[in-house]
Short mmCIF file of C-alpha atoms in Angstrom, two decimals:
data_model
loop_
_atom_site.label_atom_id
_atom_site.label_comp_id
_atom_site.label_asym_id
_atom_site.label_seq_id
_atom_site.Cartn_x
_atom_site.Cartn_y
_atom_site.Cartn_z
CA UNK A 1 0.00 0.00 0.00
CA UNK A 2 2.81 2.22 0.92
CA UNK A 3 4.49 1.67 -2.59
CA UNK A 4 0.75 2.95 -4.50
CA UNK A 5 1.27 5.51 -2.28
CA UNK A 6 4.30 6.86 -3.33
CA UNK A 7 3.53 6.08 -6.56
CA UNK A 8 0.71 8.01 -6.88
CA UNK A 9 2.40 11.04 -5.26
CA UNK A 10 5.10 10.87 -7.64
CA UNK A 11 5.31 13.90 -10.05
CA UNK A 12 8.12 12.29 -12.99
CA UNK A 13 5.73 9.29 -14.20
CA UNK A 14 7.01 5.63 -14.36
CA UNK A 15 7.99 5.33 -18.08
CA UNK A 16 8.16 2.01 -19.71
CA UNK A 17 10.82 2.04 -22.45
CA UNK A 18 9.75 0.96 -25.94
CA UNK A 19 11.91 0.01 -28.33
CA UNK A 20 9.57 -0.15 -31.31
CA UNK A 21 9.48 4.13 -30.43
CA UNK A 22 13.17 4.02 -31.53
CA UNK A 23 12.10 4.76 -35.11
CA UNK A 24 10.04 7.51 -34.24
CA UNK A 25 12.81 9.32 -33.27
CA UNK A 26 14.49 10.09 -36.66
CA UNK A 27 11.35 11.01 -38.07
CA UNK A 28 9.23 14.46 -38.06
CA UNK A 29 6.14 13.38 -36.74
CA UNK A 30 4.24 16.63 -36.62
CA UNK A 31 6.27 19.08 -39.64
CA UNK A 32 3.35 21.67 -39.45
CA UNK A 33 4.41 22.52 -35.54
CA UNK A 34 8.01 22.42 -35.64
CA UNK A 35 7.51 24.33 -38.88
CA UNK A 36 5.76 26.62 -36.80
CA UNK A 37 8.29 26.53 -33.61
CA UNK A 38 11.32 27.55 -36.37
CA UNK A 39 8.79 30.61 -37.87
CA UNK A 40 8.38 31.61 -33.95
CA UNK A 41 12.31 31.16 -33.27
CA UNK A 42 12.61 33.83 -36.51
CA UNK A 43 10.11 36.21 -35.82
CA UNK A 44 9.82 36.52 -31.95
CA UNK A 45 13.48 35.46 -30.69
CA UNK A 46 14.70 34.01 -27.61
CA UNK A 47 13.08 35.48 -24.66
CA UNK A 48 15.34 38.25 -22.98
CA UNK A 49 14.18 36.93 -19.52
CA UNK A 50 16.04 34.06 -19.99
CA UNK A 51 19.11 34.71 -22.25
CA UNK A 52 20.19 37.61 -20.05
CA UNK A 53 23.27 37.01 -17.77
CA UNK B 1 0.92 16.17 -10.53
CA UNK B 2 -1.75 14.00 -8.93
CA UNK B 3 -4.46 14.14 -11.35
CA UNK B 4 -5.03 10.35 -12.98
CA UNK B 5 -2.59 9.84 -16.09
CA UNK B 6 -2.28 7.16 -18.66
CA UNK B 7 0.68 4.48 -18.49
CA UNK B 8 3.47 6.20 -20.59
CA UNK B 9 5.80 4.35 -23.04
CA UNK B 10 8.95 5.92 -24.14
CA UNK B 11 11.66 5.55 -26.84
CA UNK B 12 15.37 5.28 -25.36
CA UNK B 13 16.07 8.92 -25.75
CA UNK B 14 12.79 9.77 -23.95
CA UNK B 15 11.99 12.40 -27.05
CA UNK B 16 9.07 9.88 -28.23
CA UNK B 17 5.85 9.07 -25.95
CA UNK B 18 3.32 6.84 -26.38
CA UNK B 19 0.09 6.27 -24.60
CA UNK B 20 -3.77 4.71 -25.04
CA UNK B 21 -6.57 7.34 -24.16
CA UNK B 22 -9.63 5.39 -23.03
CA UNK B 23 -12.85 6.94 -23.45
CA UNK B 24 -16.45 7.13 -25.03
CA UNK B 25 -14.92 6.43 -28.62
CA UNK B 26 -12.81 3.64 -27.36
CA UNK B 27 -9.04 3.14 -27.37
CA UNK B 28 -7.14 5.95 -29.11
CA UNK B 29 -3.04 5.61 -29.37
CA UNK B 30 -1.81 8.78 -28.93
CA UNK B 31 2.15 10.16 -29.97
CA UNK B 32 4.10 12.89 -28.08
CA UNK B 33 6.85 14.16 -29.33
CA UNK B 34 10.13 16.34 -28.18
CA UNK B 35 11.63 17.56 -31.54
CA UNK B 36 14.78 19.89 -31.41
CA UNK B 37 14.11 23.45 -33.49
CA UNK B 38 16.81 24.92 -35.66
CA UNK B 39 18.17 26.28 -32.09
CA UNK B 40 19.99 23.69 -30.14
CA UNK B 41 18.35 22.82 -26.66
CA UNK B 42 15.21 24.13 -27.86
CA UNK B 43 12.52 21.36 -28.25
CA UNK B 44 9.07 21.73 -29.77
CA UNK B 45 6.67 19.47 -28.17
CA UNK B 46 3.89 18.53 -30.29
CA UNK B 47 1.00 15.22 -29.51
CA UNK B 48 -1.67 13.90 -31.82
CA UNK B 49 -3.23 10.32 -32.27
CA UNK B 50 -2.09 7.27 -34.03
CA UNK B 51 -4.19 5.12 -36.32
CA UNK B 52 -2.65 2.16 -34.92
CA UNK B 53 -3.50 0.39 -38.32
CA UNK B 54 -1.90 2.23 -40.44
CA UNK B 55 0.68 4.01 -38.26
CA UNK B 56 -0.76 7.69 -39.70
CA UNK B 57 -0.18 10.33 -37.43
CA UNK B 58 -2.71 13.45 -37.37
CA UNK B 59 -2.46 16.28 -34.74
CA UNK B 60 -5.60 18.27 -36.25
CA UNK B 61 -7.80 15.67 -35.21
CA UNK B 62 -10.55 16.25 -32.10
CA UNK B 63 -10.87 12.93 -30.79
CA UNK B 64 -13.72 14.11 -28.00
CA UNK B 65 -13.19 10.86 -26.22
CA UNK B 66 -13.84 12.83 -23.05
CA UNK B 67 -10.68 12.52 -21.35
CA UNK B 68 -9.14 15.75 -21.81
CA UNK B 69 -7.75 16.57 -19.13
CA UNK B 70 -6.69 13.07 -18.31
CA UNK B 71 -4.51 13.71 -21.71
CA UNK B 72 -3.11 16.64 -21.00
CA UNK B 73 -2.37 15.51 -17.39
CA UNK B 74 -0.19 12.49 -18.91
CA UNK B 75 1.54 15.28 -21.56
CA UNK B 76 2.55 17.19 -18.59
CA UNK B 77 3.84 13.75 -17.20
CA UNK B 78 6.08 13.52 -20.47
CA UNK B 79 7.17 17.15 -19.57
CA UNK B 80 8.01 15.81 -16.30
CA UNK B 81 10.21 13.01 -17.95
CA UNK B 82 11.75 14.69 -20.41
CA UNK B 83 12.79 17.25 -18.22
CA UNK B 84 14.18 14.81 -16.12
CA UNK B 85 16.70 13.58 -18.50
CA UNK B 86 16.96 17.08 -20.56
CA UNK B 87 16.86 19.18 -17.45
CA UNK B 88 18.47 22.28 -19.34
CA UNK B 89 15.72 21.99 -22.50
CA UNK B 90 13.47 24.86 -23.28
CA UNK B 91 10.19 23.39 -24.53
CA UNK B 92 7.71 25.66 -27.06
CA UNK B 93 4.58 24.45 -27.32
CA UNK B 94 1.38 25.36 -29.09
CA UNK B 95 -1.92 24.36 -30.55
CA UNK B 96 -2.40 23.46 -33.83
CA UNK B 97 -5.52 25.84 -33.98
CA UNK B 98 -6.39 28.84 -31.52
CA UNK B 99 -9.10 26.94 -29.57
CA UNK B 100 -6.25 24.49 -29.15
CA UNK B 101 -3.75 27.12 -27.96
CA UNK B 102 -6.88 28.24 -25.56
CA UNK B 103 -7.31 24.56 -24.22
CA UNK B 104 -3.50 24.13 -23.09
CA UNK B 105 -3.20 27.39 -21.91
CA UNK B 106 -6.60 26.79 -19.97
CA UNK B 107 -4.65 23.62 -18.92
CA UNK B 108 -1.75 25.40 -17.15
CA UNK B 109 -3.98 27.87 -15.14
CA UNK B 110 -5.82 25.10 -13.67
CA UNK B 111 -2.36 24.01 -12.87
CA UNK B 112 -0.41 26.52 -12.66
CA UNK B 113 0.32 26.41 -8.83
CA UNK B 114 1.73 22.79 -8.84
CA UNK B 115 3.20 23.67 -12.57
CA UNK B 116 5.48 26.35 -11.35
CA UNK B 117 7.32 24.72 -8.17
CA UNK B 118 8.70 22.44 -10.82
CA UNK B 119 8.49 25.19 -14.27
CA UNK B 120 9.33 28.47 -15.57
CA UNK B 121 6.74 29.61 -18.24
CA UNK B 122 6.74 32.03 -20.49
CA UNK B 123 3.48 32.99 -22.86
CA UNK B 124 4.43 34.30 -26.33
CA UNK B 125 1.86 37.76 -27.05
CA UNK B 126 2.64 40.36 -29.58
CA UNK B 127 5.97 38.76 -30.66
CA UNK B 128 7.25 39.01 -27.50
CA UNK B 129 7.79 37.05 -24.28
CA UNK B 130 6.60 37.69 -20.72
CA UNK B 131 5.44 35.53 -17.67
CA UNK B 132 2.95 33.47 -17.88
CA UNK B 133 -0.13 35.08 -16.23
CA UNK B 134 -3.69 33.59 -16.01
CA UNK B 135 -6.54 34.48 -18.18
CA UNK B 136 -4.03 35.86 -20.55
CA UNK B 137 -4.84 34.78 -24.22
CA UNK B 138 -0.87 33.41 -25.61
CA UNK B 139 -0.18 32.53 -28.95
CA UNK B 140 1.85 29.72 -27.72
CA UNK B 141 4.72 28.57 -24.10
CA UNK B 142 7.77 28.37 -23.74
CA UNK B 143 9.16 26.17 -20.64
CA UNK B 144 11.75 24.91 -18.76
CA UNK B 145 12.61 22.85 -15.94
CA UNK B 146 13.44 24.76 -12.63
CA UNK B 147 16.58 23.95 -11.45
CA UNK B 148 17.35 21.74 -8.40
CA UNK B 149 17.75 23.76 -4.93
#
């Protein structure tokens, strides 16, 4: 019971590894949204909150 | 987190996600993925479901199973893992549509207590970055993992 417990309370989730994911990897699942991340990169930058030292 | 999540599978590098959402339409295989931009450390996280026949892969899709917030409660969880093992990744992420955008961002104010002991958010508006606040309409996040006191 203790183990559920702690289980349940955990915040990083239990991940089972998959190997047949591997592939998935190399690949460009969703183009449209990194597309989209890139045209964001370009336009609005890096935030200055976080790149200031 | 303590909000009920789906069992999460994983590649080796932890930058693929797979999981089954269970609801009124049935079983529906859903794909998250951690993709690095044209910046390096900068990931773009992006999830949509799986037609586990034919291995097609469509993030425009509303799959109303009724388990939304169970999904985005297990995406978090992937946040949660790939942060672990990226801890210095920034993570963009947005919808594929506005009312997407809206549901995520609704997502983190529900959240956003237990969200920021572990995160730093920022929301993009007017092509420019500033803390996330709530009720604030964003065009799309930026994250990253706190780091370890």
């Amino acid at each position: 019971m203790k183990i559920i417990k702690e289980l349940k309370k955990r915040k990083v989730p239990i991940v089972k590894i998959e190997k047949s994911l591997n592939k998935y990897d190399d690949m460009i699942l969703f183009p449209d949204k990194l597309e989209k991340a890139n045209e964001m990169l370009r336009n609005v930058g890096l935030p200055k909150q976080w790149t200031k030292k | 987190m303590k909000l009920p999540k789906y069992p999460l599978a994983s590649s080796d590098k932890l930058q693929t996600f797979e999981f089954i959402s269970e609801g009124k339409k049935g079983l529906i295989y859903k794909l998250v993925q951690y993709k690095q931009t044209n910046l390096k450390n900068i990931y773009n996280l992006a999830f949509g479901d799986k037609d586990h026949s034919t291995g097609e892969i469509d993030d425009t899709i509303i799959s109303n199973n009724g388990d939304s917030e169970k999904v985005l409660s297990t995406v978090v969880g992937t946040i949660y893992a790939f942060t672990d093992k990226y801890p210095t990744a920034w993570i963009y992420a947005t919808g594929s549509t506005k009312a997407r955008t809206r549901l995520y961002r609704m997502g983190i104010n529900k959240y956003l207590t237990v969200v920021v002991e572990d995160f730093e958010i920022l929301g993009e508006k007017n092509d420019d970055w500033e803390t996330f606040r709530k009720n604030i309409e964003y065009d799309g996040f930026l994250i990253r993992r706190k780091k370890k006191k």
